[in-house]
mmCIF file with all atom_site columns, C-alpha atoms in Angstrom:
data_model
loop_
_atom_site.group_PDB
_atom_site.id
_atom_site.type_symbol
_atom_site.label_atom_id
_atom_site.label_alt_id
_atom_site.label_comp_id
_atom_site.label_asym_id
_atom_site.label_entity_id
_atom_site.label_seq_id
_atom_site.pdbx_PDB_ins_code
_atom_site.Cartn_x
_atom_site.Cartn_y
_atom_site.Cartn_z
_atom_site.occupancy
_atom_site.B_iso_or_equiv
_atom_site.pdbx_formal_charge
_atom_site.auth_seq_id
_atom_site.auth_comp_id
_atom_site.auth_asym_id
_atom_site.auth_atom_id
_atom_site.pdbx_PDB_model_num
ATOM 1   C CA . MET A 1 1   ? -10.017 168.012 103.606 1.00 64.00 ? 1   MET A CA 1
ATOM 2   C CA . LYS A 1 2   ? -6.692  168.660 105.320 1.00 66.00 ? 2   LYS A CA 1
ATOM 3   C CA . ASN A 1 3   ? -3.671  168.170 103.083 1.00 73.00 ? 3   ASN A CA 1
ATOM 4   C CA . ALA A 1 4   ? -5.806  168.794 99.970  1.00 79.00 ? 4   ALA A CA 1
ATOM 5   C CA . SER A 1 5   ? -4.606  171.078 97.206  1.00 84.00 ? 5   SER A CA 1
ATOM 6   C CA . VAL A 1 6   ? -5.962  172.533 93.962  1.00 87.00 ? 6   VAL A CA 1
ATOM 7   C CA . GLU A 1 7   ? -4.167  172.026 90.647  1.00 89.00 ? 7   GLU A CA 1
ATOM 8   C CA . VAL A 1 8   ? -4.853  173.197 87.090  1.00 89.00 ? 8   VAL A CA 1
ATOM 9   C CA . MET A 1 9   ? -3.723  171.405 83.934  1.00 87.00 ? 9   MET A CA 1
ATOM 10  C CA . ASP A 1 10  ? -3.636  171.949 80.192  1.00 83.00 ? 10  ASP A CA 1
ATOM 11  C CA . LYS A 1 11  ? -4.451  168.309 79.313  1.00 78.00 ? 11  LYS A CA 1
ATOM 12  C CA . ASP A 1 12  ? -6.189  165.282 80.735  1.00 74.00 ? 12  ASP A CA 1
ATOM 13  C CA . VAL A 1 13  ? -3.539  163.647 82.912  1.00 73.00 ? 13  VAL A CA 1
ATOM 14  C CA . SER A 1 14  ? -5.047  160.196 82.290  1.00 69.00 ? 14  SER A CA 1
ATOM 15  C CA . LEU A 1 15  ? -4.482  160.470 78.521  1.00 66.00 ? 15  LEU A CA 1
ATOM 16  C CA . CYS A 1 16  ? -1.269  162.457 78.065  1.00 67.00 ? 16  CYS A CA 1
ATOM 17  C CA . SER A 1 17  ? 2.147   162.169 79.672  1.00 67.00 ? 17  SER A CA 1
ATOM 18  C CA . ASP A 1 18  ? 3.374   165.721 78.995  1.00 73.00 ? 18  ASP A CA 1
ATOM 19  C CA . VAL A 1 19  ? 0.777   167.566 81.085  1.00 81.00 ? 19  VAL A CA 1
ATOM 20  C CA . GLN A 1 20  ? 1.582   171.026 82.420  1.00 85.00 ? 20  GLN A CA 1
ATOM 21  C CA . VAL A 1 21  ? 0.440   171.317 86.051  1.00 88.00 ? 21  VAL A CA 1
ATOM 22  C CA . VAL A 1 22  ? 0.304   174.373 88.327  1.00 90.00 ? 22  VAL A CA 1
ATOM 23  C CA . ARG A 1 23  ? -0.478  173.950 92.016  1.00 90.00 ? 23  ARG A CA 1
ATOM 24  C CA . CYS A 1 24  ? -2.733  176.835 92.997  1.00 89.00 ? 24  CYS A CA 1
ATOM 25  C CA . GLY A 1 25  ? -2.840  176.382 96.732  1.00 86.00 ? 25  GLY A CA 1
ATOM 26  C CA . ALA A 1 26  ? -3.398  174.048 99.633  1.00 84.00 ? 26  ALA A CA 1
ATOM 27  C CA . LEU A 1 27  ? -5.971  173.908 102.374 1.00 81.00 ? 27  LEU A CA 1
ATOM 28  C CA . PRO A 1 28  ? -4.905  174.582 105.966 1.00 80.00 ? 28  PRO A CA 1
ATOM 29  C CA . THR A 1 29  ? -4.205  171.633 108.258 1.00 77.00 ? 29  THR A CA 1
ATOM 30  C CA . ILE A 1 30  ? -7.381  172.321 110.257 1.00 78.00 ? 30  ILE A CA 1
ATOM 31  C CA . VAL A 1 31  ? -10.629 172.509 108.304 1.00 77.00 ? 31  VAL A CA 1
ATOM 32  C CA . ALA A 1 32  ? -14.101 172.840 109.811 1.00 81.00 ? 32  ALA A CA 1
ATOM 33  C CA . PRO A 1 33  ? -17.270 171.576 108.123 1.00 79.00 ? 33  PRO A CA 1
ATOM 34  C CA . GLY A 1 34  ? -18.762 174.242 105.868 1.00 81.00 ? 34  GLY A CA 1
ATOM 35  C CA . ASP A 1 35  ? -15.511 176.218 105.460 1.00 82.00 ? 35  ASP A CA 1
ATOM 36  C CA . LYS A 1 36  ? -15.075 177.961 102.099 1.00 83.00 ? 36  LYS A CA 1
ATOM 37  C CA . PHE A 1 37  ? -11.761 178.506 100.346 1.00 83.00 ? 37  PHE A CA 1
ATOM 38  C CA . THR A 1 38  ? -10.748 180.596 97.335  1.00 85.00 ? 38  THR A CA 1
ATOM 39  C CA . PHE A 1 39  ? -7.656  179.957 95.241  1.00 85.00 ? 39  PHE A CA 1
ATOM 40  C CA . THR A 1 40  ? -6.282  182.152 92.464  1.00 86.00 ? 40  THR A CA 1
ATOM 41  C CA . CYS A 1 41  ? -4.206  180.449 89.782  1.00 87.00 ? 41  CYS A CA 1
ATOM 42  C CA . ASN A 1 42  ? -1.838  182.306 87.509  1.00 85.00 ? 42  ASN A CA 1
ATOM 43  C CA . ALA A 1 43  ? -0.999  179.605 84.978  1.00 86.00 ? 43  ALA A CA 1
ATOM 44  C CA . THR A 1 44  ? 1.051   180.694 81.968  1.00 85.00 ? 44  THR A CA 1
ATOM 45  C CA . PHE A 1 45  ? -0.865  178.295 79.708  1.00 82.00 ? 45  PHE A CA 1
ATOM 46  C CA . PRO A 1 46  ? -4.562  177.871 78.848  1.00 81.00 ? 46  PRO A CA 1
ATOM 47  C CA . VAL A 1 47  ? -6.223  175.708 81.518  1.00 84.00 ? 47  VAL A CA 1
ATOM 48  C CA . ARG A 1 48  ? -8.644  172.930 80.533  1.00 83.00 ? 48  ARG A CA 1
ATOM 49  C CA . PHE A 1 49  ? -8.765  170.814 83.717  1.00 86.00 ? 49  PHE A CA 1
ATOM 50  C CA . VAL A 1 50  ? -9.027  171.551 87.441  1.00 87.00 ? 50  VAL A CA 1
ATOM 51  C CA . ARG A 1 51  ? -8.594  168.921 90.140  1.00 85.00 ? 51  ARG A CA 1
ATOM 52  C CA . VAL A 1 52  ? -8.585  168.740 93.920  1.00 84.00 ? 52  VAL A CA 1
ATOM 53  C CA . VAL A 1 53  ? -5.991  166.308 95.250  1.00 82.00 ? 53  VAL A CA 1
ATOM 54  C CA . GLN A 1 54  ? -5.564  165.002 98.771  1.00 78.00 ? 54  GLN A CA 1
ATOM 55  C CA . ARG A 1 55  ? -2.150  163.655 99.559  1.00 71.00 ? 55  ARG A CA 1
ATOM 56  C CA . ALA A 1 56  ? -2.355  161.341 102.537 1.00 64.00 ? 56  ALA A CA 1
ATOM 57  C CA . THR A 1 57  ? -0.350  158.469 103.949 1.00 57.00 ? 57  THR A CA 1
ATOM 58  C CA . SER A 1 58  ? -3.444  156.548 105.018 1.00 61.00 ? 58  SER A CA 1
ATOM 59  C CA . ILE A 1 59  ? -6.728  155.753 103.326 1.00 65.00 ? 59  ILE A CA 1
ATOM 60  C CA . SER A 1 60  ? -9.037  158.716 103.765 1.00 65.00 ? 60  SER A CA 1
ATOM 61  C CA . HIS A 1 61  ? -11.990 160.223 101.957 1.00 67.00 ? 61  HIS A CA 1
ATOM 62  C CA . PHE A 1 62  ? -13.210 163.781 101.674 1.00 67.00 ? 62  PHE A CA 1
ATOM 63  C CA . GLY A 1 63  ? -16.338 165.388 100.363 1.00 72.00 ? 63  GLY A CA 1
ATOM 64  C CA . ILE A 1 64  ? -16.691 168.525 98.300  1.00 75.00 ? 64  ILE A CA 1
ATOM 65  C CA . GLY A 1 65  ? -20.035 170.270 98.353  1.00 74.00 ? 65  GLY A CA 1
ATOM 66  C CA . HIS A 1 66  ? -19.508 172.765 95.515  1.00 77.00 ? 66  HIS A CA 1
ATOM 67  C CA . VAL A 1 67  ? -16.692 173.849 93.209  1.00 78.00 ? 67  VAL A CA 1
ATOM 68  C CA . ASP A 1 68  ? -16.963 177.087 91.217  1.00 81.00 ? 68  ASP A CA 1
ATOM 69  C CA . VAL A 1 69  ? -14.338 177.647 88.520  1.00 82.00 ? 69  VAL A CA 1
ATOM 70  C CA . GLN A 1 70  ? -14.063 181.029 86.796  1.00 82.00 ? 70  GLN A CA 1
ATOM 71  C CA . GLY A 1 71  ? -11.690 182.185 84.115  1.00 79.00 ? 71  GLY A CA 1
ATOM 72  C CA . GLU A 1 72  ? -11.188 184.072 80.880  1.00 76.00 ? 72  GLU A CA 1
ATOM 73  C CA . GLY A 1 73  ? -11.792 182.518 77.472  1.00 72.00 ? 73  GLY A CA 1
ATOM 74  C CA . THR A 1 74  ? -8.934  182.220 75.008  1.00 64.00 ? 74  THR A CA 1
ATOM 75  C CA . ILE A 1 75  ? -8.876  184.271 71.834  1.00 63.00 ? 75  ILE A CA 1
ATOM 76  C CA . LYS A 1 76  ? -7.710  181.403 69.629  1.00 55.00 ? 76  LYS A CA 1
ATOM 77  C CA . PRO A 1 77  ? -7.501  177.639 70.102  1.00 52.00 ? 77  PRO A CA 1
ATOM 78  C CA . TYR A 1 78  ? -4.397  176.630 72.039  1.00 47.00 ? 78  TYR A CA 1
ATOM 79  C CA . ARG A 1 79  ? -3.944  173.013 71.052  1.00 49.00 ? 79  ARG A CA 1
ATOM 80  C CA . SER A 1 80  ? -5.765  170.487 68.951  1.00 46.00 ? 80  SER A CA 1
ATOM 81  C CA . TYR A 1 81  ? -6.234  167.110 70.533  1.00 62.00 ? 81  TYR A CA 1
ATOM 82  C CA . TYR A 1 82  ? -7.626  165.407 67.440  1.00 71.00 ? 82  TYR A CA 1
ATOM 83  C CA . LYS A 1 83  ? -6.340  164.966 63.931  1.00 77.00 ? 83  LYS A CA 1
ATOM 84  C CA . PRO A 1 84  ? -9.335  164.336 61.620  1.00 82.00 ? 84  PRO A CA 1
ATOM 85  C CA . SER A 1 85  ? -9.114  162.001 58.612  1.00 84.00 ? 85  SER A CA 1
ATOM 86  C CA . LYS A 1 86  ? -12.051 162.549 56.263  1.00 87.00 ? 86  LYS A CA 1
ATOM 87  C CA . ASN A 1 87  ? -13.656 159.626 54.435  1.00 87.00 ? 87  ASN A CA 1
ATOM 88  C CA . LYS A 1 88  ? -12.086 157.139 56.877  1.00 86.00 ? 88  LYS A CA 1
ATOM 89  C CA . LYS A 1 89  ? -13.750 154.808 59.345  1.00 87.00 ? 89  LYS A CA 1
ATOM 90  C CA . VAL A 1 90  ? -12.239 152.624 62.074  1.00 86.00 ? 90  VAL A CA 1
ATOM 91  C CA . SER A 1 91  ? -12.223 149.018 60.927  1.00 83.00 ? 91  SER A CA 1
ATOM 92  C CA . GLU A 1 92  ? -12.331 147.262 64.321  1.00 84.00 ? 92  GLU A CA 1
ATOM 93  C CA . PRO A 1 93  ? -14.412 149.269 66.820  1.00 87.00 ? 93  PRO A CA 1
ATOM 94  C CA . PHE A 1 94  ? -14.546 147.940 70.385  1.00 86.00 ? 94  PHE A CA 1
ATOM 95  C CA . GLN A 1 95  ? -17.704 149.941 71.048  1.00 87.00 ? 95  GLN A CA 1
ATOM 96  C CA . THR A 1 96  ? -20.385 151.457 68.863  1.00 89.00 ? 96  THR A CA 1
ATOM 97  C CA . THR A 1 97  ? -23.004 153.909 70.029  1.00 89.00 ? 97  THR A CA 1
ATOM 98  C CA . SER A 1 98  ? -25.228 156.705 68.815  1.00 89.00 ? 98  SER A CA 1
ATOM 99  C CA . ALA A 1 99  ? -24.146 160.345 69.085  1.00 89.00 ? 99  ALA A CA 1
ATOM 100 C CA . MET A 1 100 ? -25.797 163.585 67.978  1.00 86.00 ? 100 MET A CA 1
ATOM 101 C CA . THR A 1 101 ? -22.493 165.292 67.100  1.00 88.00 ? 101 THR A CA 1
ATOM 102 C CA . ALA A 1 102 ? -18.804 164.490 66.656  1.00 87.00 ? 102 ALA A CA 1
ATOM 103 C CA . GLY A 1 103 ? -18.199 166.484 69.868  1.00 84.00 ? 103 GLY A CA 1
ATOM 104 C CA . TYR A 1 104 ? -20.467 164.166 71.847  1.00 85.00 ? 104 TYR A CA 1
ATOM 105 C CA . CYS A 1 105 ? -18.740 161.159 70.274  1.00 86.00 ? 105 CYS A CA 1
ATOM 106 C CA . GLY A 1 106 ? -15.474 162.699 71.532  1.00 83.00 ? 106 GLY A CA 1
ATOM 107 C CA . ILE A 1 107 ? -16.927 162.915 75.047  1.00 81.00 ? 107 ILE A CA 1
ATOM 108 C CA . VAL A 1 108 ? -17.786 159.203 74.896  1.00 82.00 ? 108 VAL A CA 1
ATOM 109 C CA . PHE A 1 109 ? -14.215 158.649 73.692  1.00 79.00 ? 109 PHE A CA 1
ATOM 110 C CA . HIS A 1 110 ? -12.832 160.387 76.808  1.00 73.00 ? 110 HIS A CA 1
ATOM 111 C CA . GLN A 1 111 ? -14.977 158.201 79.063  1.00 74.00 ? 111 GLN A CA 1
ATOM 112 C CA . HIS A 1 112 ? -13.145 155.130 77.722  1.00 70.00 ? 112 HIS A CA 1
ATOM 113 C CA . HIS A 1 113 ? -9.468  155.700 78.429  1.00 61.00 ? 113 HIS A CA 1
ATOM 114 C CA . SER A 1 114 ? -8.481  152.644 76.396  1.00 67.00 ? 114 SER A CA 1
ATOM 115 C CA . CYS A 1 115 ? -9.497  154.455 73.191  1.00 72.00 ? 115 CYS A CA 1
ATOM 116 C CA . ILE A 1 116 ? -6.946  155.505 70.602  1.00 79.00 ? 116 ILE A CA 1
ATOM 117 C CA . ASP A 1 117 ? -9.223  156.739 67.803  1.00 85.00 ? 117 ASP A CA 1
ATOM 118 C CA . PHE A 1 118 ? -12.895 157.316 67.139  1.00 87.00 ? 118 PHE A CA 1
ATOM 119 C CA . SER A 1 119 ? -15.026 157.765 64.036  1.00 89.00 ? 119 SER A CA 1
ATOM 120 C CA . PHE A 1 120 ? -18.236 159.736 63.603  1.00 91.00 ? 120 PHE A CA 1
ATOM 121 C CA . SER A 1 121 ? -20.759 159.955 60.781  1.00 92.00 ? 121 SER A CA 1
ATOM 122 C CA . ALA A 1 122 ? -23.654 162.415 60.744  1.00 89.00 ? 122 ALA A CA 1
ATOM 123 C CA . THR A 1 123 ? -25.354 160.399 57.999  1.00 89.00 ? 123 THR A CA 1
ATOM 124 C CA . ALA A 1 124 ? -24.694 156.781 59.028  1.00 86.00 ? 124 ALA A CA 1
ATOM 125 C CA . PRO A 1 125 ? -27.586 154.524 57.985  1.00 76.00 ? 125 PRO A CA 1
ATOM 126 C CA . THR A 1 126 ? -27.919 153.057 61.518  1.00 78.00 ? 126 THR A CA 1
ATOM 127 C CA . ASP A 1 127 ? -28.120 154.473 65.029  1.00 83.00 ? 127 ASP A CA 1
ATOM 128 C CA . GLU A 1 128 ? -24.491 153.433 65.573  1.00 89.00 ? 128 GLU A CA 1
ATOM 129 C CA . ASN A 1 129 ? -22.642 156.455 64.227  1.00 91.00 ? 129 ASN A CA 1
ATOM 130 C CA . CYS A 1 130 ? -19.912 156.769 66.906  1.00 91.00 ? 130 CYS A CA 1
ATOM 131 C CA . LEU A 1 131 ? -17.207 154.085 66.704  1.00 90.00 ? 131 LEU A CA 1
ATOM 132 C CA . LEU A 1 132 ? -14.456 153.792 69.340  1.00 88.00 ? 132 LEU A CA 1
ATOM 133 C CA . THR A 1 133 ? -11.320 151.729 68.833  1.00 87.00 ? 133 THR A CA 1
ATOM 134 C CA . ASP A 1 134 ? -8.397  150.727 71.023  1.00 81.00 ? 134 ASP A CA 1
ATOM 135 C CA . LYS A 1 135 ? -6.239  149.650 68.076  1.00 78.00 ? 135 LYS A CA 1
ATOM 136 C CA . ALA A 1 136 ? -3.869  151.953 66.240  1.00 72.00 ? 136 ALA A CA 1
ATOM 137 C CA . LEU A 1 137 ? -5.284  152.568 62.788  1.00 69.00 ? 137 LEU A CA 1
ATOM 138 C CA . SER A 1 138 ? -3.043  151.540 59.933  1.00 65.00 ? 138 SER A CA 1
ATOM 139 C CA . SER A 1 139 ? -3.106  152.714 56.348  1.00 60.00 ? 139 SER A CA 1
ATOM 140 C CA . HIS A 1 140 ? -5.894  150.235 55.511  1.00 60.00 ? 140 HIS A CA 1
ATOM 141 C CA . HIS A 1 141 ? -8.716  152.299 57.017  1.00 65.00 ? 141 HIS A CA 1
ATOM 142 C CA . VAL A 1 142 ? -12.161 151.390 55.809  1.00 71.00 ? 142 VAL A CA 1
ATOM 143 C CA . ASN A 1 143 ? -12.944 154.043 53.196  1.00 74.00 ? 143 ASN A CA 1
ATOM 144 C CA . ASP A 1 144 ? -16.415 155.498 53.584  1.00 77.00 ? 144 ASP A CA 1
ATOM 145 C CA . ASN A 1 145 ? -17.329 158.992 52.436  1.00 84.00 ? 145 ASN A CA 1
ATOM 146 C CA . SER A 1 146 ? -19.723 159.677 55.320  1.00 88.00 ? 146 SER A CA 1
ATOM 147 C CA . TRP A 1 147 ? -17.212 159.041 58.134  1.00 90.00 ? 147 TRP A CA 1
ATOM 148 C CA . THR A 1 148 ? -14.428 161.074 59.738  1.00 89.00 ? 148 THR A CA 1
ATOM 149 C CA . THR A 1 149 ? -11.871 159.412 62.006  1.00 87.00 ? 149 THR A CA 1
ATOM 150 C CA . TYR A 1 150 ? -10.308 161.447 64.823  1.00 85.00 ? 150 TYR A CA 1
ATOM 151 C CA . THR A 1 151 ? -6.898  160.457 66.181  1.00 82.00 ? 151 THR A CA 1
ATOM 152 C CA . ILE A 1 152 ? -5.823  161.774 69.579  1.00 71.00 ? 152 ILE A CA 1
ATOM 153 C CA . THR A 1 153 ? -2.541  163.630 69.715  1.00 63.00 ? 153 THR A CA 1
ATOM 154 C CA . CYS A 1 154 ? -0.917  164.965 72.878  1.00 53.00 ? 154 CYS A CA 1
ATOM 155 C CA . LEU A 1 155 ? 1.046   168.007 71.737  1.00 44.00 ? 155 LEU A CA 1
#
């Protein structure tokens, strides 16, 4: 664990290039098994992601037994990552799956970093109501009243 540090971010660093990052602290150079560490972060922006990073010059691995993150909820939404387009459906999905909600479809979207847009329909006639695409949608969306397409935006 030596040379590891804790960082907080406002966006997913794998999806957006303009991520705000605050380094909260670093572990000491000597760490014994079972040691516990507490870091307090005073970010000036709402935090959505926490990561532990180990900067090393050689290949090394470390294990984390438990991470507990605490914070205060925001009063109003800070940023919107998706721009919804009602009555639109992606025309060339690279993956289709079933999802209970648009939020779960968004989680599937985040698991596939090659995605650009996704569509969800609560009333699709099949079990495939979550469509992911890696192509930028043009103005010739497939019109379908039961679908909403969500486009990611990194603001």
